[in-house]
mmCIF file with all atom_site columns, N, CA and C in Angstrom:
data_model
loop_
_atom_site.group_PDB
_atom_site.id
_atom_site.type_symbol
_atom_site.label_atom_id
_atom_site.label_alt_id
_atom_site.label_comp_id
_atom_site.label_asym_id
_atom_site.label_entity_id
_atom_site.label_seq_id
_atom_site.pdbx_PDB_ins_code
_atom_site.Cartn_x
_atom_site.Cartn_y
_atom_site.Cartn_z
_atom_site.occupancy
_atom_site.B_iso_or_equiv
_atom_site.pdbx_formal_charge
_atom_site.auth_seq_id
_atom_site.auth_comp_id
_atom_site.auth_asym_id
_atom_site.auth_atom_id
_atom_site.pdbx_PDB_model_num
ATOM 1   N N  . ALA A 1 1  ? -8.403  -19.192 -15.965 1.00 54.00 ? 11 ALA A N  1
ATOM 2   C CA . ALA A 1 1  ? -7.797  -18.275 -16.798 1.00 54.00 ? 11 ALA A CA 1
ATOM 3   C C  . ALA A 1 1  ? -6.797  -17.652 -15.909 1.00 54.00 ? 11 ALA A C  1
ATOM 4   N N  . GLU A 1 2  ? -4.615  -17.747 -16.280 1.00 60.00 ? 12 GLU A N  1
ATOM 5   C CA . GLU A 1 2  ? -3.817  -17.355 -15.165 1.00 60.00 ? 12 GLU A CA 1
ATOM 6   C C  . GLU A 1 2  ? -3.954  -15.183 -15.876 1.00 60.00 ? 12 GLU A C  1
ATOM 7   N N  . ALA A 1 3  ? -2.826  -14.976 -14.963 1.00 66.00 ? 13 ALA A N  1
ATOM 8   C CA . ALA A 1 3  ? -3.721  -13.073 -14.520 1.00 66.00 ? 13 ALA A CA 1
ATOM 9   C C  . ALA A 1 3  ? -1.827  -13.467 -14.992 1.00 66.00 ? 13 ALA A C  1
ATOM 10  N N  . LYS A 1 4  ? -1.161  -12.553 -15.822 1.00 61.00 ? 14 LYS A N  1
ATOM 11  C CA . LYS A 1 4  ? -0.359  -11.953 -14.933 1.00 61.00 ? 14 LYS A CA 1
ATOM 12  C C  . LYS A 1 4  ? 0.439   -10.221 -14.397 1.00 61.00 ? 14 LYS A C  1
ATOM 13  N N  . THR A 1 5  ? 1.018   -10.123 -13.847 1.00 63.00 ? 15 THR A N  1
ATOM 14  C CA . THR A 1 5  ? 1.639   -9.483  -12.452 1.00 63.00 ? 15 THR A CA 1
ATOM 15  C C  . THR A 1 5  ? 2.434   -8.055  -13.447 1.00 63.00 ? 15 THR A C  1
ATOM 16  N N  . ALA A 1 6  ? 1.877   -7.407  -13.594 1.00 65.00 ? 16 ALA A N  1
ATOM 17  C CA . ALA A 1 6  ? 2.941   -5.797  -13.900 1.00 65.00 ? 16 ALA A CA 1
ATOM 18  C C  . ALA A 1 6  ? 4.864   -6.467  -14.548 1.00 65.00 ? 16 ALA A C  1
ATOM 19  N N  . THR A 1 7  ? 5.427   -7.544  -13.510 1.00 70.00 ? 17 THR A N  1
ATOM 20  C CA . THR A 1 7  ? 6.457   -7.336  -13.606 1.00 70.00 ? 17 THR A CA 1
ATOM 21  C C  . THR A 1 7  ? 6.317   -8.869  -13.800 1.00 70.00 ? 17 THR A C  1
ATOM 22  N N  . GLY A 1 8  ? 5.870   -9.761  -14.373 1.00 71.00 ? 18 GLY A N  1
ATOM 23  C CA . GLY A 1 8  ? 5.711   -11.458 -15.854 1.00 71.00 ? 18 GLY A CA 1
ATOM 24  C C  . GLY A 1 8  ? 5.562   -11.692 -14.765 1.00 71.00 ? 18 GLY A C  1
ATOM 25  N N  . ILE A 1 9  ? 5.181   -12.395 -14.260 1.00 69.00 ? 19 ILE A N  1
ATOM 26  C CA . ILE A 1 9  ? 4.841   -13.399 -13.007 1.00 69.00 ? 19 ILE A CA 1
ATOM 27  C C  . ILE A 1 9  ? 3.092   -13.951 -13.679 1.00 69.00 ? 19 ILE A C  1
ATOM 28  N N  . PHE A 1 10 ? 3.485   -14.612 -13.512 1.00 69.00 ? 20 PHE A N  1
ATOM 29  C CA . PHE A 1 10 ? 1.058   -16.053 -13.637 1.00 69.00 ? 20 PHE A CA 1
ATOM 30  C C  . PHE A 1 10 ? 0.928   -16.220 -13.534 1.00 69.00 ? 20 PHE A C  1
ATOM 31  N N  . LEU A 1 11 ? 0.062   -15.361 -12.513 1.00 66.00 ? 21 LEU A N  1
ATOM 32  C CA . LEU A 1 11 ? -0.430  -16.055 -10.718 1.00 66.00 ? 21 LEU A CA 1
ATOM 33  C C  . LEU A 1 11 ? -1.797  -16.932 -11.437 1.00 66.00 ? 21 LEU A C  1
ATOM 34  N N  . PRO A 1 12 ? -1.906  -18.277 -11.274 1.00 66.00 ? 22 PRO A N  1
ATOM 35  C CA . PRO A 1 12 ? -3.569  -18.641 -11.424 1.00 66.00 ? 22 PRO A CA 1
ATOM 36  C C  . PRO A 1 12 ? -4.302  -18.714 -10.407 1.00 66.00 ? 22 PRO A C  1
ATOM 37  N N  . ASP A 1 13 ? -5.703  -19.231 -11.019 1.00 65.00 ? 23 ASP A N  1
ATOM 38  C CA . ASP A 1 13 ? -6.857  -18.230 -10.080 1.00 65.00 ? 23 ASP A CA 1
ATOM 39  C C  . ASP A 1 13 ? -6.951  -18.116 -8.777  1.00 65.00 ? 23 ASP A C  1
ATOM 40  N N  . SER A 1 14 ? -6.579  -20.011 -8.334  1.00 61.00 ? 24 SER A N  1
ATOM 41  C CA . SER A 1 14 ? -6.738  -20.314 -6.827  1.00 61.00 ? 24 SER A CA 1
ATOM 42  C C  . SER A 1 14 ? -5.439  -19.010 -6.066  1.00 61.00 ? 24 SER A C  1
ATOM 43  N N  . ALA A 1 15 ? -4.521  -17.903 -6.859  1.00 58.00 ? 25 ALA A N  1
ATOM 44  C CA . ALA A 1 15 ? -3.605  -17.860 -5.570  1.00 58.00 ? 25 ALA A CA 1
ATOM 45  C C  . ALA A 1 15 ? -4.074  -16.220 -5.751  1.00 58.00 ? 25 ALA A C  1
ATOM 46  N N  . LYS A 1 16 ? -5.037  -16.716 -6.623  1.00 59.00 ? 26 LYS A N  1
ATOM 47  C CA . LYS A 1 16 ? -5.188  -15.249 -6.461  1.00 59.00 ? 26 LYS A CA 1
ATOM 48  C C  . LYS A 1 16 ? -5.806  -14.635 -5.009  1.00 59.00 ? 26 LYS A C  1
ATOM 49  N N  . GLN A 1 17 ? -6.104  -13.282 -4.374  1.00 60.00 ? 27 GLN A N  1
ATOM 50  C CA . GLN A 1 17 ? -6.603  -13.069 -3.210  1.00 60.00 ? 27 GLN A CA 1
ATOM 51  C C  . GLN A 1 17 ? -7.557  -11.157 -3.245  1.00 60.00 ? 27 GLN A C  1
ATOM 52  N N  . ALA A 1 18 ? -8.856  -11.749 -3.283  1.00 60.00 ? 28 ALA A N  1
ATOM 53  C CA . ALA A 1 18 ? -9.785  -11.663 -3.191  1.00 60.00 ? 28 ALA A CA 1
ATOM 54  C C  . ALA A 1 18 ? -9.989  -10.372 -2.287  1.00 60.00 ? 28 ALA A C  1
ATOM 55  N N  . PRO A 1 19 ? -9.576  -8.997  -2.436  1.00 62.00 ? 29 PRO A N  1
ATOM 56  C CA . PRO A 1 19 ? -10.590 -8.035  -1.046  1.00 62.00 ? 29 PRO A CA 1
ATOM 57  C C  . PRO A 1 19 ? -11.741 -8.174  -0.299  1.00 62.00 ? 29 PRO A C  1
ATOM 58  N N  . ASN A 1 20 ? -11.777 -8.214  0.544   1.00 84.00 ? 30 ASN A N  1
ATOM 59  C CA . ASN A 1 20 ? -12.796 -8.312  1.438   1.00 84.00 ? 30 ASN A CA 1
ATOM 60  C C  . ASN A 1 20 ? -13.151 -6.381  1.433   1.00 84.00 ? 30 ASN A C  1
ATOM 61  N N  . TRP A 1 21 ? -14.683 -6.135  2.277   1.00 87.00 ? 31 TRP A N  1
ATOM 62  C CA . TRP A 1 21 ? -14.853 -4.709  2.999   1.00 87.00 ? 31 TRP A CA 1
ATOM 63  C C  . TRP A 1 21 ? -16.090 -5.039  4.071   1.00 87.00 ? 31 TRP A C  1
ATOM 64  N N  . ALA A 1 22 ? -15.088 -4.068  4.727   1.00 89.00 ? 32 ALA A N  1
ATOM 65  C CA . ALA A 1 22 ? -16.055 -4.266  6.388   1.00 89.00 ? 32 ALA A CA 1
ATOM 66  C C  . ALA A 1 22 ? -15.907 -2.844  7.183   1.00 89.00 ? 32 ALA A C  1
ATOM 67  N N  . LYS A 1 23 ? -16.905 -3.653  7.779   1.00 92.00 ? 33 LYS A N  1
ATOM 68  C CA . LYS A 1 23 ? -17.105 -1.805  8.492   1.00 92.00 ? 33 LYS A CA 1
ATOM 69  C C  . LYS A 1 23 ? -16.534 -1.638  9.993   1.00 92.00 ? 33 LYS A C  1
ATOM 70  N N  . VAL A 1 24 ? -15.663 -1.384  9.927   1.00 93.00 ? 34 VAL A N  1
ATOM 71  C CA . VAL A 1 24 ? -14.318 -0.532  11.486  1.00 93.00 ? 34 VAL A CA 1
ATOM 72  C C  . VAL A 1 24 ? -15.773 -0.853  12.899  1.00 93.00 ? 34 VAL A C  1
ATOM 73  N N  . LEU A 1 25 ? -15.413 -1.485  13.894  1.00 92.00 ? 35 LEU A N  1
ATOM 74  C CA . LEU A 1 25 ? -16.771 -1.904  15.619  1.00 92.00 ? 35 LEU A CA 1
ATOM 75  C C  . LEU A 1 25 ? -15.907 -0.510  16.070  1.00 92.00 ? 35 LEU A C  1
ATOM 76  N N  . ALA A 1 26 ? -14.869 -1.841  16.197  1.00 92.00 ? 36 ALA A N  1
ATOM 77  C CA . ALA A 1 26 ? -14.281 -0.507  17.444  1.00 92.00 ? 36 ALA A CA 1
ATOM 78  C C  . ALA A 1 26 ? -12.452 -0.036  17.496  1.00 92.00 ? 36 ALA A C  1
ATOM 79  N N  . VAL A 1 27 ? -11.585 0.500   18.038  1.00 93.00 ? 37 VAL A N  1
ATOM 80  C CA . VAL A 1 27 ? -10.545 0.695   17.122  1.00 93.00 ? 37 VAL A CA 1
ATOM 81  C C  . VAL A 1 27 ? -9.596  0.508   19.062  1.00 93.00 ? 37 VAL A C  1
ATOM 82  N N  . GLY A 1 28 ? -8.547  0.820   18.793  1.00 91.00 ? 38 GLY A N  1
ATOM 83  C CA . GLY A 1 28 ? -7.891  0.689   19.979  1.00 91.00 ? 38 GLY A CA 1
ATOM 84  C C  . GLY A 1 28 ? -7.255  2.150   19.786  1.00 91.00 ? 38 GLY A C  1
ATOM 85  N N  . PRO A 1 29 ? -6.441  2.176   20.925  1.00 92.00 ? 39 PRO A N  1
ATOM 86  C CA . PRO A 1 29 ? -5.644  3.503   20.824  1.00 92.00 ? 39 PRO A CA 1
ATOM 87  C C  . PRO A 1 29 ? -4.815  3.607   20.144  1.00 92.00 ? 39 PRO A C  1
ATOM 88  N N  . GLY A 1 30 ? -3.781  2.627   19.832  1.00 92.00 ? 40 GLY A N  1
ATOM 89  C CA . GLY A 1 30 ? -2.980  2.330   18.825  1.00 92.00 ? 40 GLY A CA 1
ATOM 90  C C  . GLY A 1 30 ? -1.354  1.179   19.300  1.00 92.00 ? 40 GLY A C  1
ATOM 91  N N  . ARG A 1 31 ? -0.675  1.577   19.000  1.00 92.00 ? 41 ARG A N  1
ATOM 92  C CA . ARG A 1 31 ? 0.217   0.663   19.049  1.00 92.00 ? 41 ARG A CA 1
ATOM 93  C C  . ARG A 1 31 ? 1.692   1.545   20.035  1.00 92.00 ? 41 ARG A C  1
ATOM 94  N N  . ARG A 1 32 ? 2.306   1.328   20.417  1.00 94.00 ? 42 ARG A N  1
ATOM 95  C CA . ARG A 1 32 ? 3.733   2.022   20.835  1.00 94.00 ? 42 ARG A CA 1
ATOM 96  C C  . ARG A 1 32 ? 5.472   0.866   20.412  1.00 94.00 ? 42 ARG A C  1
ATOM 97  N N  . THR A 1 33 ? 5.838   2.558   20.108  1.00 93.00 ? 43 THR A N  1
ATOM 98  C CA . THR A 1 33 ? 7.338   2.573   19.643  1.00 93.00 ? 43 THR A CA 1
ATOM 99  C C  . THR A 1 33 ? 7.786   1.524   19.887  1.00 93.00 ? 43 THR A C  1
ATOM 100 N N  . LYS A 1 34 ? 9.723   1.294   19.904  1.00 96.00 ? 44 LYS A N  1
ATOM 101 C CA . LYS A 1 34 ? 10.130  1.131   20.946  1.00 96.00 ? 44 LYS A CA 1
ATOM 102 C C  . LYS A 1 34 ? 10.897  2.244   22.703  1.00 96.00 ? 44 LYS A C  1
ATOM 103 N N  . ASP A 1 35 ? 10.683  3.567   21.344  1.00 96.00 ? 45 ASP A N  1
ATOM 104 C CA . ASP A 1 35 ? 10.731  4.364   22.740  1.00 96.00 ? 45 ASP A CA 1
ATOM 105 C C  . ASP A 1 35 ? 9.511   4.498   23.749  1.00 96.00 ? 45 ASP A C  1
ATOM 106 N N  . GLY A 1 36 ? 8.603   3.838   23.403  1.00 95.00 ? 46 GLY A N  1
ATOM 107 C CA . GLY A 1 36 ? 7.282   4.257   24.055  1.00 95.00 ? 46 GLY A CA 1
ATOM 108 C C  . GLY A 1 36 ? 6.227   4.983   23.706  1.00 95.00 ? 46 GLY A C  1
ATOM 109 N N  . ASN A 1 37 ? 6.222   5.195   22.345  1.00 96.00 ? 47 ASN A N  1
ATOM 110 C CA . ASN A 1 37 ? 6.213   6.832   21.535  1.00 96.00 ? 47 ASN A CA 1
ATOM 111 C C  . ASN A 1 37 ? 4.449   5.841   20.734  1.00 96.00 ? 47 ASN A C  1
ATOM 112 N N  . LEU A 1 38 ? 2.955   6.957   21.103  1.00 95.00 ? 48 LEU A N  1
ATOM 113 C CA . LEU A 1 38 ? 1.732   6.151   20.442  1.00 95.00 ? 48 LEU A CA 1
ATOM 114 C C  . LEU A 1 38 ? 1.630   6.086   19.672  1.00 95.00 ? 48 LEU A C  1
ATOM 115 N N  . VAL A 1 39 ? 1.227   5.810   18.362  1.00 93.00 ? 49 VAL A N  1
ATOM 116 C CA . VAL A 1 39 ? 1.415   5.655   17.031  1.00 93.00 ? 49 VAL A CA 1
ATOM 117 C C  . VAL A 1 39 ? -0.620  5.176   17.302  1.00 93.00 ? 49 VAL A C  1
ATOM 118 N N  . PRO A 1 40 ? -0.754  6.434   17.004  1.00 93.00 ? 50 PRO A N  1
ATOM 119 C CA . PRO A 1 40 ? -2.495  5.882   16.413  1.00 93.00 ? 50 PRO A CA 1
ATOM 120 C C  . PRO A 1 40 ? -2.628  4.799   15.374  1.00 93.00 ? 50 PRO A C  1
ATOM 121 N N  . MET A 1 41 ? -4.607  5.201   15.193  1.00 93.00 ? 51 MET A N  1
ATOM 122 C CA . MET A 1 41 ? -5.314  3.550   14.605  1.00 93.00 ? 51 MET A CA 1
ATOM 123 C C  . MET A 1 41 ? -4.422  4.485   13.526  1.00 93.00 ? 51 MET A C  1
ATOM 124 N N  . GLY A 1 42 ? -5.055  4.538   11.499  1.00 91.00 ? 52 GLY A N  1
ATOM 125 C CA . GLY A 1 42 ? -5.377  5.244   11.003  1.00 91.00 ? 52 GLY A CA 1
ATOM 126 C C  . GLY A 1 42 ? -7.324  4.939   10.708  1.00 91.00 ? 52 GLY A C  1
ATOM 127 N N  . VAL A 1 43 ? -7.764  4.259   11.054  1.00 93.00 ? 53 VAL A N  1
ATOM 128 C CA . VAL A 1 43 ? -8.677  4.276   10.823  1.00 93.00 ? 53 VAL A CA 1
ATOM 129 C C  . VAL A 1 43 ? -9.758  4.763   11.858  1.00 93.00 ? 53 VAL A C  1
ATOM 130 N N  . LYS A 1 44 ? -11.234 4.359   11.767  1.00 94.00 ? 54 LYS A N  1
ATOM 131 C CA . LYS A 1 44 ? -11.554 4.411   13.629  1.00 94.00 ? 54 LYS A CA 1
ATOM 132 C C  . LYS A 1 44 ? -13.159 4.639   12.778  1.00 94.00 ? 54 LYS A C  1
ATOM 133 N N  . VAL A 1 45 ? -13.803 4.083   14.192  1.00 95.00 ? 55 VAL A N  1
ATOM 134 C CA . VAL A 1 45 ? -15.179 3.693   14.119  1.00 95.00 ? 55 VAL A CA 1
ATOM 135 C C  . VAL A 1 45 ? -16.284 4.760   13.015  1.00 95.00 ? 55 VAL A C  1
ATOM 136 N N  . GLY A 1 46 ? -16.715 3.177   12.422  1.00 93.00 ? 56 GLY A N  1
ATOM 137 C CA . GLY A 1 46 ? -17.541 3.855   11.103  1.00 93.00 ? 56 GLY A CA 1
ATOM 138 C C  . GLY A 1 46 ? -17.518 3.784   9.771   1.00 93.00 ? 56 GLY A C  1
ATOM 139 N N  . ASP A 1 47 ? -15.575 3.705   10.000  1.00 93.00 ? 57 ASP A N  1
ATOM 140 C CA . ASP A 1 47 ? -14.697 3.843   8.545   1.00 93.00 ? 57 ASP A CA 1
ATOM 141 C C  . ASP A 1 47 ? -15.069 2.146   7.937   1.00 93.00 ? 57 ASP A C  1
ATOM 142 N N  . THR A 1 48 ? -15.326 2.211   6.350   1.00 93.00 ? 58 THR A N  1
ATOM 143 C CA . THR A 1 48 ? -15.276 0.742   5.641   1.00 93.00 ? 58 THR A CA 1
ATOM 144 C C  . THR A 1 48 ? -13.732 0.662   5.427   1.00 93.00 ? 58 THR A C  1
ATOM 145 N N  . VAL A 1 49 ? -13.233 -0.448  5.203   1.00 92.00 ? 59 VAL A N  1
ATOM 146 C CA . VAL A 1 49 ? -12.005 -0.691  5.433   1.00 92.00 ? 59 VAL A CA 1
ATOM 147 C C  . VAL A 1 49 ? -12.454 -2.059  4.118   1.00 92.00 ? 59 VAL A C  1
ATOM 148 N N  . VAL A 1 50 ? -11.184 -1.446  3.334   1.00 89.00 ? 60 VAL A N  1
ATOM 149 C CA . VAL A 1 50 ? -10.378 -3.072  3.198   1.00 89.00 ? 60 VAL A CA 1
ATOM 150 C C  . VAL A 1 50 ? -9.679  -3.883  3.153   1.00 89.00 ? 60 VAL A C  1
ATOM 151 N N  . VAL A 1 51 ? -9.581  -5.382  3.605   1.00 88.00 ? 61 VAL A N  1
ATOM 152 C CA . VAL A 1 51 ? -9.322  -6.196  4.681   1.00 88.00 ? 61 VAL A CA 1
ATOM 153 C C  . VAL A 1 51 ? -8.773  -7.259  3.899   1.00 88.00 ? 61 VAL A C  1
ATOM 154 N N  . PRO A 1 52 ? -7.791  -8.126  4.399   1.00 83.00 ? 62 PRO A N  1
ATOM 155 C CA . PRO A 1 52 ? -7.134  -9.316  2.910   1.00 83.00 ? 62 PRO A CA 1
ATOM 156 C C  . PRO A 1 52 ? -8.557  -10.539 3.352   1.00 83.00 ? 62 PRO A C  1
ATOM 157 N N  . GLU A 1 53 ? -8.390  -11.452 2.243   1.00 79.00 ? 63 GLU A N  1
ATOM 158 C CA . GLU A 1 53 ? -9.232  -12.577 1.981   1.00 79.00 ? 63 GLU A CA 1
ATOM 159 C C  . GLU A 1 53 ? -9.169  -12.872 3.694   1.00 79.00 ? 63 GLU A C  1
ATOM 160 N N  . TYR A 1 54 ? -6.871  -13.070 3.821   1.00 79.00 ? 64 TYR A N  1
ATOM 161 C CA . TYR A 1 54 ? -6.703  -14.421 4.751   1.00 79.00 ? 64 TYR A CA 1
ATOM 162 C C  . TYR A 1 54 ? -6.241  -13.304 5.614   1.00 79.00 ? 64 TYR A C  1
ATOM 163 N N  . GLY A 1 55 ? -6.638  -13.498 7.145   1.00 82.00 ? 65 GLY A N  1
ATOM 164 C CA . GLY A 1 55 ? -4.838  -12.616 7.477   1.00 82.00 ? 65 GLY A CA 1
ATOM 165 C C  . GLY A 1 55 ? -6.583  -12.259 9.195   1.00 82.00 ? 65 GLY A C  1
ATOM 166 N N  . GLY A 1 56 ? -5.747  -11.842 10.390  1.00 87.00 ? 66 GLY A N  1
ATOM 167 C CA . GLY A 1 56 ? -6.207  -10.996 11.271  1.00 87.00 ? 66 GLY A CA 1
ATOM 168 C C  . GLY A 1 56 ? -6.878  -12.115 11.817  1.00 87.00 ? 66 GLY A C  1
ATOM 169 N N  . MET A 1 57 ? -7.625  -12.382 12.653  1.00 90.00 ? 67 MET A N  1
ATOM 170 C CA . MET A 1 57 ? -7.357  -13.198 13.955  1.00 90.00 ? 67 MET A CA 1
ATOM 171 C C  . MET A 1 57 ? -9.405  -12.924 14.228  1.00 90.00 ? 67 MET A C  1
ATOM 172 N N  . THR A 1 58 ? -9.739  -13.946 13.859  1.00 90.00 ? 68 THR A N  1
ATOM 173 C CA . THR A 1 58 ? -11.697 -14.444 14.442  1.00 90.00 ? 68 THR A CA 1
ATOM 174 C C  . THR A 1 58 ? -11.974 -15.038 15.404  1.00 90.00 ? 68 THR A C  1
ATOM 175 N N  . LEU A 1 59 ? -12.577 -13.900 15.594  1.00 92.00 ? 69 LEU A N  1
ATOM 176 C CA . LEU A 1 59 ? -12.916 -14.269 17.264  1.00 92.00 ? 69 LEU A CA 1
ATOM 177 C C  . LEU A 1 59 ? -14.164 -14.104 18.248  1.00 92.00 ? 69 LEU A C  1
ATOM 178 N N  . LYS A 1 60 ? -15.421 -15.751 18.416  1.00 93.00 ? 70 LYS A N  1
ATOM 179 C CA . LYS A 1 60 ? -16.392 -15.318 17.991  1.00 93.00 ? 70 LYS A CA 1
ATOM 180 C C  . LYS A 1 60 ? -17.658 -14.841 19.444  1.00 93.00 ? 70 LYS A C  1
ATOM 181 N N  . PHE A 1 61 ? -18.480 -14.299 19.423  1.00 91.00 ? 71 PHE A N  1
ATOM 182 C CA . PHE A 1 61 ? -19.531 -13.981 20.313  1.00 91.00 ? 71 PHE A CA 1
ATOM 183 C C  . PHE A 1 61 ? -20.688 -14.035 20.187  1.00 91.00 ? 71 PHE A C  1
ATOM 184 N N  . ASP A 1 62 ? -20.924 -14.439 21.358  1.00 94.00 ? 72 ASP A N  1
ATOM 185 C CA . ASP A 1 62 ? -22.168 -14.291 21.195  1.00 94.00 ? 72 ASP A CA 1
ATOM 186 C C  . ASP A 1 62 ? -23.544 -15.495 19.985  1.00 94.00 ? 72 ASP A C  1
ATOM 187 N N  . ASN A 1 63 ? -22.194 -16.702 18.953  1.00 92.00 ? 73 ASN A N  1
ATOM 188 C CA . ASN A 1 63 ? -22.581 -17.075 17.943  1.00 92.00 ? 73 ASN A CA 1
ATOM 189 C C  . ASN A 1 63 ? -22.973 -15.995 16.564  1.00 92.00 ? 73 ASN A C  1
ATOM 190 N N  . GLU A 1 64 ? -21.315 -14.772 16.590  1.00 92.00 ? 74 GLU A N  1
ATOM 191 C CA . GLU A 1 64 ? -21.204 -14.097 15.942  1.00 92.00 ? 74 GLU A CA 1
ATOM 192 C C  . GLU A 1 64 ? -19.797 -13.532 15.915  1.00 92.00 ? 74 GLU A C  1
ATOM 193 N N  . ASP A 1 65 ? -19.243 -14.078 14.074  1.00 90.00 ? 75 ASP A N  1
ATOM 194 C CA . ASP A 1 65 ? -17.805 -14.007 14.212  1.00 90.00 ? 75 ASP A CA 1
ATOM 195 C C  . ASP A 1 65 ? -17.399 -12.553 13.736  1.00 90.00 ? 75 ASP A C  1
ATOM 196 N N  . PHE A 1 66 ? -16.327 -11.887 14.571  1.00 90.00 ? 76 PHE A N  1
ATOM 197 C CA . PHE A 1 66 ? -16.047 -10.642 14.474  1.00 90.00 ? 76 PHE A CA 1
ATOM 198 C C  . PHE A 1 66 ? -14.548 -11.085 14.240  1.00 90.00 ? 76 PHE A C  1
ATOM 199 N N  . HIS A 1 67 ? -14.093 -9.804  13.040  1.00 89.00 ? 77 HIS A N  1
ATOM 200 C CA . HIS A 1 67 ? -12.525 -10.283 12.895  1.00 89.00 ? 77 HIS A CA 1
ATOM 201 C C  . HIS A 1 67 ? -11.612 -9.089  12.692  1.00 89.00 ? 77 HIS A C  1
ATOM 202 N N  . VAL A 1 68 ? -10.585 -9.754  13.955  1.00 91.00 ? 78 VAL A N  1
ATOM 203 C CA . VAL A 1 68 ? -9.597  -7.915  14.045  1.00 91.00 ? 78 VAL A CA 1
ATOM 204 C C  . VAL A 1 68 ? -8.658  -8.357  13.464  1.00 91.00 ? 78 VAL A C  1
ATOM 205 N N  . PHE A 1 69 ? -7.792  -7.108  13.068  1.00 90.00 ? 79 PHE A N  1
ATOM 206 C CA . PHE A 1 69 ? -6.874  -6.531  12.483  1.00 90.00 ? 79 PHE A CA 1
ATOM 207 C C  . PHE A 1 69 ? -5.718  -5.707  13.074  1.00 90.00 ? 79 PHE A C  1
ATOM 208 N N  . ARG A 1 70 ? -4.621  -5.751  12.219  1.00 89.00 ? 80 ARG A N  1
ATOM 209 C CA . ARG A 1 70 ? -4.007  -4.917  12.680  1.00 89.00 ? 80 ARG A CA 1
ATOM 210 C C  . ARG A 1 70 ? -3.888  -3.794  11.929  1.00 89.00 ? 80 ARG A C  1
ATOM 211 N N  . ASP A 1 71 ? -3.571  -2.322  12.337  1.00 88.00 ? 81 ASP A N  1
ATOM 212 C CA . ASP A 1 71 ? -3.698  -1.422  11.897  1.00 88.00 ? 81 ASP A CA 1
ATOM 213 C C  . ASP A 1 71 ? -2.717  -1.970  9.891   1.00 88.00 ? 81 ASP A C  1
ATOM 214 N N  . GLU A 1 72 ? -1.822  -2.422  9.822   1.00 88.00 ? 82 GLU A N  1
ATOM 215 C CA . GLU A 1 72 ? -1.072  -2.165  9.065   1.00 88.00 ? 82 GLU A CA 1
ATOM 216 C C  . GLU A 1 72 ? -1.850  -3.572  7.857   1.00 88.00 ? 82 GLU A C  1
ATOM 217 N N  . ASP A 1 73 ? -2.243  -4.313  8.519   1.00 88.00 ? 83 ASP A N  1
ATOM 218 C CA . ASP A 1 73 ? -3.567  -5.218  7.327   1.00 88.00 ? 83 ASP A CA 1
ATOM 219 C C  . ASP A 1 73 ? -4.789  -4.190  6.843   1.00 88.00 ? 83 ASP A C  1
ATOM 220 N N  . PHE A 1 74 ? -5.089  -3.846  7.009   1.00 88.00 ? 84 PHE A N  1
ATOM 221 C CA . PHE A 1 74 ? -5.842  -2.731  6.181   1.00 88.00 ? 84 PHE A CA 1
ATOM 222 C C  . PHE A 1 74 ? -4.762  -2.705  5.026   1.00 88.00 ? 84 PHE A C  1
ATOM 223 N N  . MET A 1 75 ? -5.706  -2.301  4.111   1.00 86.00 ? 85 MET A N  1
ATOM 224 C CA . MET A 1 75 ? -5.668  -2.857  2.321   1.00 86.00 ? 85 MET A CA 1
ATOM 225 C C  . MET A 1 75 ? -5.860  -1.040  2.477   1.00 86.00 ? 85 MET A C  1
ATOM 226 N N  . GLY A 1 76 ? -7.031  -0.686  2.527   1.00 88.00 ? 86 GLY A N  1
ATOM 227 C CA . GLY A 1 76 ? -7.564  0.804   2.135   1.00 88.00 ? 86 GLY A CA 1
ATOM 228 C C  . GLY A 1 76 ? -9.127  1.388   2.819   1.00 88.00 ? 86 GLY A C  1
ATOM 229 N N  . ILE A 1 77 ? -8.314  2.775   2.704   1.00 90.00 ? 87 ILE A N  1
ATOM 230 C CA . ILE A 1 77 ? -10.218 3.053   3.522   1.00 90.00 ? 87 ILE A CA 1
ATOM 231 C C  . ILE A 1 77 ? -10.563 3.484   2.461   1.00 90.00 ? 87 ILE A C  1
ATOM 232 N N  . ILE A 1 78 ? -12.700 3.586   2.474   1.00 89.00 ? 88 ILE A N  1
ATOM 233 C CA . ILE A 1 78 ? -12.979 3.190   0.908   1.00 89.00 ? 88 ILE A CA 1
ATOM 234 C C  . ILE A 1 78 ? -13.535 4.460   2.166   1.00 89.00 ? 88 ILE A C  1
ATOM 235 N N  . LYS A 1 79 ? -13.971 5.599   0.806   1.00 85.00 ? 89 LYS A N  1
ATOM 236 C CA . LYS A 1 79 ? -14.366 6.781   1.099   1.00 85.00 ? 89 LYS A CA 1
ATOM 237 C C  . LYS A 1 79 ? -15.626 6.842   0.311   1.00 85.00 ? 89 LYS A C  1
ATOM 238 N N  . ASP A 1 80 ? -16.214 7.690   1.042   1.00 77.00 ? 90 ASP A N  1
ATOM 239 C CA . ASP A 1 80 ? -17.456 8.527   0.423   1.00 77.00 ? 90 ASP A CA 1
ATOM 240 C C  . ASP A 1 80 ? -17.878 9.610   0.117   1.00 77.00 ? 90 ASP A C  1
ATOM 241 N N  . GLU A 1 81 ? -18.182 9.501   -0.981  1.00 67.00 ? 91 GLU A N  1
ATOM 242 C CA . GLU A 1 81 ? -18.384 11.509  -1.608  1.00 67.00 ? 91 GLU A CA 1
ATOM 243 C C  . GLU A 1 81 ? -19.290 11.982  -2.566  1.00 67.00 ? 91 GLU A C  1
#
């Protein structure tokens, strides 16, 4: 069945993108602005994040897949309460 967005656009099942959850294993220092200022990462090691189904880069180490995303690719952080 098709889903209708809030703006009235119909999306077929094949166009729906299911988010995935992932555990952050490592982060870099952040990114640099055009002026050279450091913008720190919005996530930290141990965070559980929501990532898009498609996107990022897959790296393989010792027959295990790891997915690398930019900070702006994360759709959210899952908080334990």
